[in-house]
Structures are given as structure tokens and as C-alpha cells.
mmCIF file of C-alpha atoms in Angstrom:
data_model
loop_
_atom_site.group_PDB
_atom_site.id
_atom_site.type_symbol
_atom_site.label_atom_id
_atom_site.label_comp_id
_atom_site.label_asym_id
_atom_site.label_seq_id
_atom_site.Cartn_x
_atom_site.Cartn_y
_atom_site.Cartn_z
ATOM 1 C CA MET A 1 14.671 20.883 2.482
ATOM 2 C CA ARG A 2 15.880 17.433 3.546
ATOM 3 C CA ALA A 3 15.099 14.573 1.210
ATOM 4 C CA ALA A 4 16.081 10.910 1.094
ATOM 5 C CA VAL A 5 17.718 10.517 -2.301
ATOM 6 C CA TYR A 6 19.063 7.552 -4.242
ATOM 7 C CA ARG A 7 21.348 8.107 -7.222
ATOM 8 C CA ARG A 8 21.896 4.434 -8.186
ATOM 9 C CA PHE A 9 19.936 1.232 -7.855
ATOM 10 C CA GLY A 10 20.934 -1.142 -5.141
ATOM 11 C CA GLY A 11 20.684 -1.988 -1.472
ATOM 12 C CA PRO A 12 19.386 0.111 1.417
ATOM 13 C CA ASP A 13 22.620 2.095 1.718
ATOM 14 C CA VAL A 14 22.123 3.786 -1.677
ATOM 15 C CA VAL A 15 19.501 5.972 0.042
ATOM 16 C CA ARG A 16 21.040 9.038 1.693
ATOM 17 C CA LEU A 17 19.862 12.383 2.987
ATOM 18 C CA GLU A 18 20.524 15.460 0.771
ATOM 19 C CA GLU A 19 19.409 19.043 0.703
ATOM 20 C CA GLN A 20 16.989 19.701 -2.146
ATOM 21 C CA PRO A 21 15.207 22.788 -3.352
ATOM 22 C CA LYS A 22 11.798 23.229 -1.794
ATOM 23 C CA PRO A 23 9.173 22.647 -4.510
ATOM 24 C CA ILE A 24 6.746 25.387 -5.567
ATOM 25 C CA PRO A 25 3.153 24.312 -6.286
ATOM 26 C CA SER A 26 1.996 24.767 -9.858
ATOM 27 C CA ARG A 27 -1.544 25.387 -11.039
ATOM 28 C CA GLY A 28 -3.908 22.924 -9.395
ATOM 29 C CA GLU A 29 -1.282 21.706 -6.892
ATOM 30 C CA VAL A 30 -0.877 21.963 -3.136
ATOM 31 C CA LEU A 31 2.420 22.044 -1.270
ATOM 32 C CA VAL A 32 2.368 19.623 1.628
ATOM 33 C CA LYS A 33 4.757 19.734 4.578
ATOM 34 C CA VAL A 34 5.215 16.035 5.140
ATOM 35 C CA GLY A 35 4.745 14.734 8.682
ATOM 36 C CA ALA A 36 5.152 11.054 7.929
ATOM 37 C CA ALA A 37 5.436 8.606 5.074
ATOM 38 C CA THR A 38 6.079 4.878 4.731
ATOM 39 C CA VAL A 39 8.710 2.718 3.102
ATOM 40 C CA SER A 40 6.691 0.203 1.136
ATOM 41 C CA ALA A 41 7.277 -2.840 -0.995
ATOM 42 C CA ALA A 42 6.890 -0.544 -3.999
ATOM 43 C CA ASP A 43 9.838 1.542 -2.753
ATOM 44 C CA TYR A 44 11.882 -1.629 -2.387
ATOM 45 C CA ARG A 45 11.056 -2.708 -5.938
ATOM 46 C CA ALA A 46 11.904 0.718 -7.302
ATOM 47 C CA ARG A 47 15.197 0.957 -5.423
ATOM 48 C CA THR A 48 16.375 -2.495 -6.437
ATOM 49 C CA LYS A 49 14.509 -2.857 -9.795
ATOM 50 C CA ASN A 50 13.392 -6.232 -8.451
ATOM 51 C CA VAL A 51 10.057 -6.280 -10.290
ATOM 52 C CA PRO A 52 7.735 -9.152 -11.258
ATOM 53 C CA ARG A 53 8.688 -11.295 -14.252
ATOM 54 C CA GLY A 54 8.510 -9.530 -17.590
ATOM 55 C CA LEU A 55 8.168 -6.016 -16.167
ATOM 56 C CA LYS A 56 11.850 -4.929 -16.031
ATOM 57 C CA LEU A 57 11.830 -3.199 -19.402
ATOM 58 C CA LEU A 58 8.459 -1.516 -18.836
ATOM 59 C CA SER A 59 9.382 -0.413 -15.311
ATOM 60 C CA SER A 60 12.689 0.989 -16.570
ATOM 61 C CA VAL A 61 10.795 3.540 -18.669
ATOM 62 C CA THR A 62 9.443 5.022 -15.400
ATOM 63 C CA LEU A 63 12.225 4.229 -12.988
ATOM 64 C CA GLY A 64 15.236 4.687 -15.256
ATOM 65 C CA PHE A 65 17.424 2.286 -17.206
ATOM 66 C CA ILE A 66 20.870 2.945 -15.738
ATOM 67 C CA THR A 67 20.270 5.444 -12.964
ATOM 68 C CA PRO A 68 17.024 6.439 -11.189
ATOM 69 C CA ARG A 69 14.821 8.895 -13.015
ATOM 70 C CA ILE A 70 12.926 9.736 -9.800
ATOM 71 C CA PRO A 71 15.592 10.241 -7.042
ATOM 72 C CA VAL A 72 13.141 10.587 -4.132
ATOM 73 C CA LEU A 73 11.018 7.558 -3.277
ATOM 74 C CA GLY A 74 7.904 7.433 -1.077
ATOM 75 C CA MET A 75 4.486 6.708 -2.491
ATOM 76 C CA ASP A 76 2.399 7.934 0.424
ATOM 77 C CA ILE A 77 2.314 10.843 2.823
ATOM 78 C CA ALA A 78 0.446 12.497 5.657
ATOM 79 C CA GLY A 79 1.093 16.157 6.390
ATOM 80 C CA VAL A 80 -0.138 19.739 6.400
ATOM 81 C CA VAL A 81 -0.926 21.942 3.384
ATOM 82 C CA GLU A 82 1.592 24.794 3.543
ATOM 83 C CA SER A 83 0.589 26.649 0.357
ATOM 84 C CA VAL A 84 -1.539 26.209 -2.736
ATOM 85 C CA GLY A 85 -1.060 26.967 -6.409
ATOM 86 C CA PRO A 86 -3.436 28.891 -8.639
ATOM 87 C CA ASP A 87 -6.968 27.467 -9.109
ATOM 88 C CA VAL A 88 -6.842 25.223 -6.033
ATOM 89 C CA THR A 89 -10.258 25.050 -4.405
ATOM 90 C CA ARG A 90 -10.323 21.730 -2.492
ATOM 91 C CA PHE A 91 -7.685 22.597 0.100
ATOM 92 C CA LYS A 92 -6.208 25.572 1.929
ATOM 93 C CA PRO A 93 -3.085 26.235 3.977
ATOM 94 C CA GLY A 94 -3.301 24.503 7.379
ATOM 95 C CA ASP A 95 -5.393 21.564 6.151
ATOM 96 C CA GLU A 96 -4.213 18.175 7.439
ATOM 97 C CA VAL A 97 -4.172 15.717 4.548
ATOM 98 C CA MET A 98 -2.978 12.326 3.470
ATOM 99 C CA ALA A 99 -2.191 11.316 -0.088
ATOM 100 C CA MET A 100 -1.174 8.455 -2.361
ATOM 101 C CA LEU A 101 1.494 9.786 -4.711
ATOM 102 C CA GLY A 102 1.706 6.595 -6.724
ATOM 103 C CA GLY A 103 4.401 6.287 -9.373
ATOM 104 C CA THR A 104 5.459 9.918 -9.101
ATOM 105 C CA PHE A 105 6.886 9.093 -5.623
ATOM 106 C CA GLY A 106 8.471 12.020 -3.725
ATOM 107 C CA GLY A 107 7.128 11.332 -0.224
ATOM 108 C CA HIS A 108 10.484 10.820 1.475
ATOM 109 C CA ALA A 109 11.159 14.558 1.707
ATOM 110 C CA GLU A 110 10.142 17.422 3.956
ATOM 111 C CA TYR A 111 7.894 18.894 1.233
ATOM 112 C CA VAL A 112 6.099 17.518 -1.806
ATOM 113 C CA THR A 113 3.564 18.906 -4.255
ATOM 114 C CA VAL A 114 0.334 17.011 -4.842
ATOM 115 C CA PRO A 115 -2.349 17.632 -7.504
ATOM 116 C CA GLN A 116 -5.606 18.629 -5.789
ATOM 117 C CA ASP A 117 -7.477 16.267 -8.061
ATOM 118 C CA GLY A 118 -5.142 13.388 -7.207
ATOM 119 C CA ALA A 119 -5.581 10.703 -4.541
ATOM 120 C CA VAL A 120 -5.551 13.120 -1.606
ATOM 121 C CA THR A 121 -8.080 13.561 1.178
ATOM 122 C CA ALA A 122 -8.442 15.014 4.671
ATOM 123 C CA LYS A 123 -6.545 13.255 7.424
ATOM 124 C CA PRO A 124 -8.720 11.776 10.152
ATOM 125 C CA ALA A 125 -8.494 14.101 13.166
ATOM 126 C CA ASN A 126 -8.234 11.201 15.590
ATOM 127 C CA LEU A 127 -5.001 9.899 14.041
ATOM 128 C CA THR A 128 -1.407 11.035 14.266
ATOM 129 C CA PHE A 129 0.520 11.756 11.075
ATOM 130 C CA GLU A 130 2.341 8.450 11.540
ATOM 131 C CA GLU A 131 -0.898 6.525 11.838
ATOM 132 C CA ALA A 132 -2.490 8.328 8.863
ATOM 133 C CA ALA A 133 0.525 7.593 6.667
ATOM 134 C CA ALA A 134 0.154 3.932 7.558
ATOM 135 C CA LEU A 135 -3.423 3.935 6.206
ATOM 136 C CA VAL A 136 -2.578 5.075 2.731
ATOM 137 C CA PHE A 137 -0.602 2.499 0.714
ATOM 138 C CA GLY A 138 -2.369 -0.643 1.927
ATOM 139 C CA GLY A 139 -5.749 0.970 2.386
ATOM 140 C CA ILE A 140 -6.133 2.573 -0.999
ATOM 141 C CA THR A 141 -4.670 -0.458 -2.786
ATOM 142 C CA ALA A 142 -6.947 -2.925 -1.034
ATOM 143 C CA GLN A 143 -9.989 -0.703 -1.584
ATOM 144 C CA ALA A 144 -9.119 -0.185 -5.249
ATOM 145 C CA PHE A 145 -9.018 -3.985 -5.825
ATOM 146 C CA LEU A 146 -11.939 -4.985 -3.622
ATOM 147 C CA GLY A 147 -14.047 -2.196 -5.061
ATOM 148 C CA ARG A 148 -14.059 -4.115 -8.323
ATOM 149 C CA THR A 149 -15.942 -6.960 -6.724
ATOM 150 C CA SER A 150 -19.441 -7.462 -5.352
ATOM 151 C CA MET A 151 -18.079 -8.314 -1.893
ATOM 152 C CA GLY A 152 -20.784 -8.350 0.749
ATOM 153 C CA PRO A 153 -22.206 -10.069 3.847
ATOM 154 C CA GLY A 154 -21.840 -13.842 3.994
ATOM 155 C CA MET A 155 -19.240 -14.054 1.235
ATOM 156 C CA SER A 156 -15.962 -15.890 1.730
ATOM 157 C CA VAL A 157 -12.663 -14.082 1.185
ATOM 158 C CA LEU A 158 -9.197 -15.475 1.315
ATOM 159 C CA VAL A 159 -6.241 -13.034 1.704
ATOM 160 C CA ASN A 160 -2.841 -14.507 0.837
ATOM 161 C CA GLY A 161 -0.167 -12.380 2.501
ATOM 162 C CA ALA A 162 -2.596 -11.171 5.137
ATOM 163 C CA SER A 163 -0.038 -9.560 7.456
ATOM 164 C CA GLY A 164 1.494 -7.053 5.022
ATOM 165 C CA ALA A 165 0.394 -3.512 4.295
ATOM 166 C CA VAL A 166 -2.197 -4.453 1.659
ATOM 167 C CA GLY A 167 -3.113 -7.727 3.366
ATOM 168 C CA THR A 168 -3.935 -6.158 6.752
ATOM 169 C CA ALA A 169 -6.106 -3.627 4.917
ATOM 170 C CA ALA A 170 -7.854 -6.250 2.839
ATOM 171 C CA VAL A 171 -8.679 -8.331 5.926
ATOM 172 C CA GLN A 172 -10.236 -5.301 7.627
ATOM 173 C CA LEU A 173 -12.262 -4.220 4.594
ATOM 174 C CA ALA A 174 -13.597 -7.716 3.996
ATOM 175 C CA HIS A 175 -14.531 -8.026 7.687
ATOM 176 C CA ILE A 176 -16.271 -4.662 7.636
ATOM 177 C CA ALA A 177 -18.234 -5.786 4.610
ATOM 178 C CA GLY A 178 -19.522 -8.806 6.571
ATOM 179 C CA ALA A 179 -17.500 -11.419 4.739
ATOM 180 C CA HIS A 180 -15.933 -14.540 6.316
ATOM 181 C CA VAL A 181 -12.223 -13.862 6.089
ATOM 182 C CA THR A 182 -9.523 -16.521 5.841
ATOM 183 C CA ALA A 183 -6.018 -15.149 6.308
ATOM 184 C CA VAL A 184 -2.843 -16.791 5.065
ATOM 185 C CA CYS A 185 0.226 -15.691 7.011
ATOM 186 C CA SER A 186 2.887 -17.019 9.330
ATOM 187 C CA GLY A 187 1.785 -18.356 12.697
ATOM 188 C CA ALA A 188 3.620 -15.467 14.367
ATOM 189 C CA ASN A 189 1.077 -13.063 12.903
ATOM 190 C CA ALA A 190 -2.026 -15.121 13.533
ATOM 191 C CA ASP A 191 -3.157 -13.120 16.543
ATOM 192 C CA LEU A 192 -2.747 -9.864 14.647
ATOM 193 C CA VAL A 193 -4.891 -10.865 11.656
ATOM 194 C CA ARG A 194 -7.544 -12.309 13.966
ATOM 195 C CA SER A 195 -7.676 -9.008 15.766
ATOM 196 C CA LEU A 196 -8.330 -7.346 12.370
ATOM 197 C CA GLY A 197 -11.267 -9.598 11.611
ATOM 198 C CA ALA A 198 -9.945 -12.862 10.202
ATOM 199 C CA GLU A 199 -12.032 -15.840 11.351
ATOM 200 C CA THR A 200 -9.762 -18.512 9.926
ATOM 201 C CA VAL A 201 -5.973 -18.377 9.801
ATOM 202 C CA ILE A 202 -3.796 -20.677 7.715
ATOM 203 C CA ASP A 203 -0.131 -20.765 8.739
ATOM 204 C CA TYR A 204 1.694 -21.065 5.414
ATOM 205 C CA THR A 205 4.794 -22.479 7.145
ATOM 206 C CA LYS A 206 2.736 -25.523 8.144
ATOM 207 C CA ASP A 207 -0.152 -25.853 5.692
ATOM 208 C CA ASP A 208 -0.711 -25.278 1.985
ATOM 209 C CA PHE A 209 -3.885 -23.216 1.576
ATOM 210 C CA THR A 210 -4.418 -24.623 -1.902
ATOM 211 C CA GLN A 211 -4.844 -28.111 -0.437
ATOM 212 C CA THR A 212 -7.508 -27.457 2.176
ATOM 213 C CA GLY A 213 -10.454 -28.269 -0.064
ATOM 214 C CA ALA A 214 -12.138 -24.937 0.638
ATOM 215 C CA ALA A 215 -13.497 -22.582 -2.031
ATOM 216 C CA TYR A 216 -13.892 -18.848 -1.837
ATOM 217 C CA ASP A 217 -15.912 -16.115 -3.481
ATOM 218 C CA ILE A 218 -12.875 -13.822 -3.582
ATOM 219 C CA ILE A 219 -9.151 -14.436 -3.361
ATOM 220 C CA VAL A 220 -6.889 -11.456 -2.723
ATOM 221 C CA ASP A 221 -3.318 -12.503 -3.623
ATOM 222 C CA CYS A 222 -0.866 -10.039 -2.116
ATOM 223 C CA VAL A 223 2.129 -12.260 -2.662
ATOM 224 C CA GLY A 224 1.987 -13.595 -6.211
ATOM 225 C CA ASN A 225 3.585 -16.932 -5.332
ATOM 226 C CA VAL A 226 0.837 -19.310 -6.466
ATOM 227 C CA PRO A 227 0.122 -19.899 -10.226
ATOM 228 C CA PHE A 228 -3.384 -19.430 -11.567
ATOM 229 C CA ARG A 229 -3.840 -23.112 -12.264
ATOM 230 C CA GLN A 230 -3.628 -23.775 -8.559
ATOM 231 C CA LEU A 231 -5.856 -20.867 -7.565
ATOM 232 C CA GLN A 232 -8.646 -21.480 -10.117
ATOM 233 C CA PRO A 233 -10.097 -24.554 -8.323
ATOM 234 C CA LEU A 234 -10.318 -22.497 -5.088
ATOM 235 C CA ILE A 235 -12.600 -19.840 -6.574
ATOM 236 C CA LYS A 236 -16.312 -20.355 -6.688
ATOM 237 C CA PRO A 237 -18.159 -19.933 -9.991
ATOM 238 C CA GLY A 238 -18.494 -16.244 -10.798
ATOM 239 C CA GLY A 239 -15.972 -15.394 -8.083
ATOM 240 C CA ALA A 240 -13.009 -13.065 -8.262
ATOM 241 C CA LEU A 241 -9.233 -13.224 -8.177
ATOM 242 C CA LEU A 242 -7.438 -10.044 -7.204
ATOM 243 C CA SER A 243 -3.740 -10.374 -8.069
ATOM 244 C CA VAL A 244 -2.120 -7.423 -6.307
ATOM 245 C CA ILE A 245 1.274 -8.683 -7.350
ATOM 246 C CA ALA A 246 1.237 -9.931 -10.926
ATOM 247 C CA ASP A 247 3.901 -10.577 -13.540
ATOM 248 C CA LEU A 248 3.549 -9.505 -17.151
ATOM 249 C CA PRO A 249 2.066 -12.832 -18.371
ATOM 250 C CA GLY A 250 -0.472 -12.665 -15.567
ATOM 251 C CA VAL A 251 -1.500 -9.165 -16.533
ATOM 252 C CA LEU A 252 -1.739 -9.923 -20.276
ATOM 253 C CA THR A 253 -3.711 -13.162 -19.827
ATOM 254 C CA ALA A 254 -6.175 -11.854 -17.195
ATOM 255 C CA GLY A 255 -8.837 -10.926 -19.711
ATOM 256 C CA VAL A 256 -8.643 -14.209 -21.599
ATOM 257 C CA ARG A 257 -8.674 -16.208 -18.430
ATOM 258 C CA SER A 258 -11.673 -14.272 -17.130
ATOM 259 C CA ARG A 259 -13.676 -15.071 -20.268
ATOM 260 C CA ARG A 260 -12.601 -18.690 -20.340
ATOM 261 C CA THR A 261 -13.270 -19.478 -16.659
ATOM 262 C CA GLY A 262 -15.959 -16.995 -15.611
ATOM 263 C CA ILE A 263 -13.723 -15.818 -12.792
ATOM 264 C CA HIS A 264 -13.386 -12.012 -12.615
ATOM 265 C CA ILE A 265 -9.639 -11.394 -12.597
ATOM 266 C CA THR A 266 -7.998 -8.082 -11.757
ATOM 267 C CA ALA A 267 -4.223 -8.182 -12.093
ATOM 268 C CA GLY A 268 -1.485 -5.619 -11.750
ATOM 269 C CA ASN A 269 -1.901 -1.854 -11.305
ATOM 270 C CA VAL A 270 -5.227 -0.251 -10.511
ATOM 271 C CA PRO A 271 -6.056 3.480 -10.481
ATOM 272 C CA PHE A 272 -5.686 5.369 -7.219
ATOM 273 C CA ILE A 273 -8.501 7.793 -6.643
ATOM 274 C CA ALA A 274 -9.423 10.195 -3.875
ATOM 275 C CA ALA A 275 -12.779 8.551 -3.246
ATOM 276 C CA ASP A 276 -11.128 5.278 -2.251
ATOM 277 C CA LEU A 277 -8.726 7.026 0.112
ATOM 278 C CA ALA A 278 -11.569 9.082 1.585
ATOM 279 C CA HIS A 279 -13.477 5.878 2.222
ATOM 280 C CA ILE A 280 -10.526 4.518 4.204
ATOM 281 C CA ALA A 281 -10.202 7.784 6.145
ATOM 282 C CA GLN A 282 -13.916 7.712 7.030
ATOM 283 C CA LEU A 283 -13.654 4.144 8.293
ATOM 284 C CA ALA A 284 -10.574 5.053 10.371
ATOM 285 C CA ALA A 285 -12.284 8.182 11.759
ATOM 286 C CA ALA A 286 -15.170 5.976 12.919
ATOM 287 C CA GLY A 287 -12.824 3.532 14.601
ATOM 288 C CA LEU A 288 -13.674 0.716 12.178
ATOM 289 C CA PHE A 289 -10.306 0.548 10.369
ATOM 290 C CA ARG A 290 -6.961 0.814 12.094
ATOM 291 C CA PRO A 291 -3.410 1.358 10.824
ATOM 292 C CA VAL A 292 -0.945 -1.429 11.475
ATOM 293 C CA ILE A 293 2.555 -0.185 12.127
ATOM 294 C CA ASP A 294 5.488 -2.577 12.430
ATOM 295 C CA ARG A 295 8.159 -0.001 13.210
ATOM 296 C CA ALA A 296 8.759 3.785 12.920
ATOM 297 C CA PHE A 297 12.005 5.432 11.923
ATOM 298 C CA ASP A 298 13.160 9.046 11.671
ATOM 299 C CA LEU A 299 14.014 10.303 8.201
ATOM 300 C CA SER A 300 17.694 10.302 9.205
ATOM 301 C CA ASP A 301 17.431 6.540 9.673
ATOM 302 C CA ILE A 302 15.636 5.834 6.412
ATOM 303 C CA ALA A 303 18.300 3.407 5.221
ATOM 304 C CA GLU A 304 17.415 1.166 8.212
ATOM 305 C CA ALA A 305 13.763 1.413 7.259
ATOM 306 C CA HIS A 306 14.627 0.211 3.765
ATOM 307 C CA ARG A 307 16.755 -2.536 5.262
ATOM 308 C CA HIS A 308 13.809 -3.842 7.290
ATOM 309 C CA VAL A 309 11.477 -3.787 4.289
ATOM 310 C CA SER A 310 14.163 -5.693 2.288
ATOM 311 C CA THR A 311 13.820 -8.669 4.658
ATOM 312 C CA GLY A 312 10.288 -9.312 3.295
ATOM 313 C CA ARG A 313 9.159 -9.940 6.873
ATOM 314 C CA LYS A 314 7.509 -6.644 7.811
ATOM 315 C CA THR A 315 4.107 -6.661 9.450
ATOM 316 C CA GLY A 316 1.816 -3.974 8.163
ATOM 317 C CA ASN A 317 3.667 -0.774 7.516
ATOM 318 C CA ILE A 318 7.116 0.745 8.089
ATOM 319 C CA VAL A 319 6.619 4.392 8.958
ATOM 320 C CA VAL A 320 9.133 7.243 8.418
ATOM 321 C CA ARG A 321 8.781 10.334 10.576
ATOM 322 C CA VAL A 322 9.709 13.152 8.233
ATOM 323 C CA ALA A 323 8.941 16.260 10.262
ATOM 324 C CA ALA A 324 10.286 16.734 13.801
ATOM 325 C CA PRO A 325 9.306 13.633 15.783
ATOM 326 C CA SER A 326 5.894 14.057 17.371
ATOM 327 C CA THR A 327 5.404 13.843 21.134
ATOM 328 C CA GLN A 328 2.378 11.676 20.382
ATOM 329 C CA GLU A 329 3.426 8.061 19.978
ATOM 330 C CA PRO A 330 1.987 6.074 17.041
ATOM 331 C CA THR A 331 -0.001 2.916 17.626
ATOM 332 C CA ILE A 332 2.429 0.053 16.971
ATOM 333 C CA GLU A 333 1.258 -3.479 16.292
ATOM 334 C CA THR A 334 3.967 -5.949 17.059
ATOM 335 C CA ARG A 335 4.401 -9.407 15.656
#
């Protein structure tokens, strides 16, 4: 099978296509023929080892110290179950699925094995594989964080980094829940986030959202560029701070800060579960949640996909078509 492999850490050009053995599903696993995946910020961090402060040593245990331990990146997929291992009961060959592979990666290949009890669910029938893949990373991450809050109608939610993969998902989930959503992004993406449900948009190139005088029930920080001391006054008593991007000090002090301030802080990694992904799939099937795709590349052009992610200026998701390009065009949201 074809796979996008990197043998050393570095820039986009370290990722190259190679022939790899086709995996065989073990007990409890399904073999998925991948239709599409994405190149995410997590793939960028793994490829470059550009991780938040204090996490380089810990991340090296998983990613490798000198050379990559996991040569095939890709945290999310959408595809078709080709075969199943022993004791698999949830899925059968021919099922269309989407999955969050998480830290095991492997999605940038024509085939990948997925545990049936992992973060995998049925693909919405009304979406292409490209569109379904674009739901996974941002959708399951946003749901995992927001699911730890009491978000509901009438609440105020600010999303910092609202035009990225997680940000566009968080805006939609908060809007669906009936919250008033304030989105922080560049002015170029203001129309996009409004179309997703944001009622207020703050252009970070012109205004500092920490200086507006507003307070929020929930802040979703998808960027990690504002220290806690500046965010704390913006959060209402008993509110929540969801730090999607957090450095090691932020992770280690979250519990203490929560107890000291009364703010419910979730920082760093959260578990990825099938129920959260299924929730996103159900919303998408009902037309309530939509994938946001910046650009789509063929697997043969994956270095260019990495190059675009490396700019830090992607909108939504960068999709990689892994199987033969579909005749059905994905829905592409432009800046």
C-alpha cells in the first residue's frame, strides 16, 4: 500500500510516499481502506517536534527522541471497512466509517487498522469521505472539551482561534447548544465564523479581546497565546476555561487554579471516545454541523498539505484524498 512516511523530524519535505505492507487486523480490530484524512496541527507538531513549553521530553517518549517512532502521521480518517479481525461485532466489511486515531496516528496511508472499541463511528451517508474526514479532528476535540462543561441556552462562550479545525467546531457546537458565541479570529474569516453561528466577532489584528470588558461563562482557547492571569478576569464565577493548547505548567497547575479561583479548568489532552464522534456524526447527518475545508490535496501532494498547515493560517481543515480522487467534490469553505 502507499503511505506518507517521514524518517526524520523537520520541514514538509521530510514526508514522502513509500510502499508499506498492508496491515492485518488483530483481534478486536477492523481494517479500513482510507478514503480521506486530514493534515492537522497535531501532525505539524509531531513532524517538527514543535510542542508546547515543557512537553518536548514527554512527547519524545511517544514520537521518538532522534528519529520518528511512528513513521506514518494522520490522526483522523474516513473510509470503508475492508475486513475485520476476530471478535469484531460492531462493524462489518463494507461499512463506511470515520475514526479518530489519536496518538497512534497512521491515517496517511491507504489502509489502517482501528480498534472497534476506539473512537470510530459510522460515516454520515450525506457526506463525502473528504467531508467526513474534516469532521473528525476538530469535532471530537471540541466535543470532548465542551462536554466537560454545563454549556446551555443563554450562556456566553468565547472561542479564541475560532477559524481553525477545533475553533470552527467549537463555534458550531456552542451555537447548537443555544449559547451566545463570540469568535476571535482575523477579519478575513469573520464571515465564515458568523455563518457557523458566531454572533460577535473580534478581529485579533485590530482588537485585544482581553480588553473589551466582557465576561464569559466559557472560554475555549484553541491558540494558547494568552496567559491565565489575563483570562481569569474574563470568566464569570463558576465558569470554565478550556485550554485546548496548553504547556506543561498550564497542565500541572490546572487543578490548583481551579480550586483557588472556582473556575473549572480543563487543560491539555482529553480522551477521545466513540460517543463524542457519534454525536458529531449525528449533528452532521441532520444538517446542523458542517465540515469546514480550506483545501484538499491528493496523497501524492501531501508535502504541500503539510506546507500549508505549517503557515499557521489554515481555515478549518486541510484534507488529503487517500483513495482514488472521488468524482464528488467536497464542500470547500474559502477564506
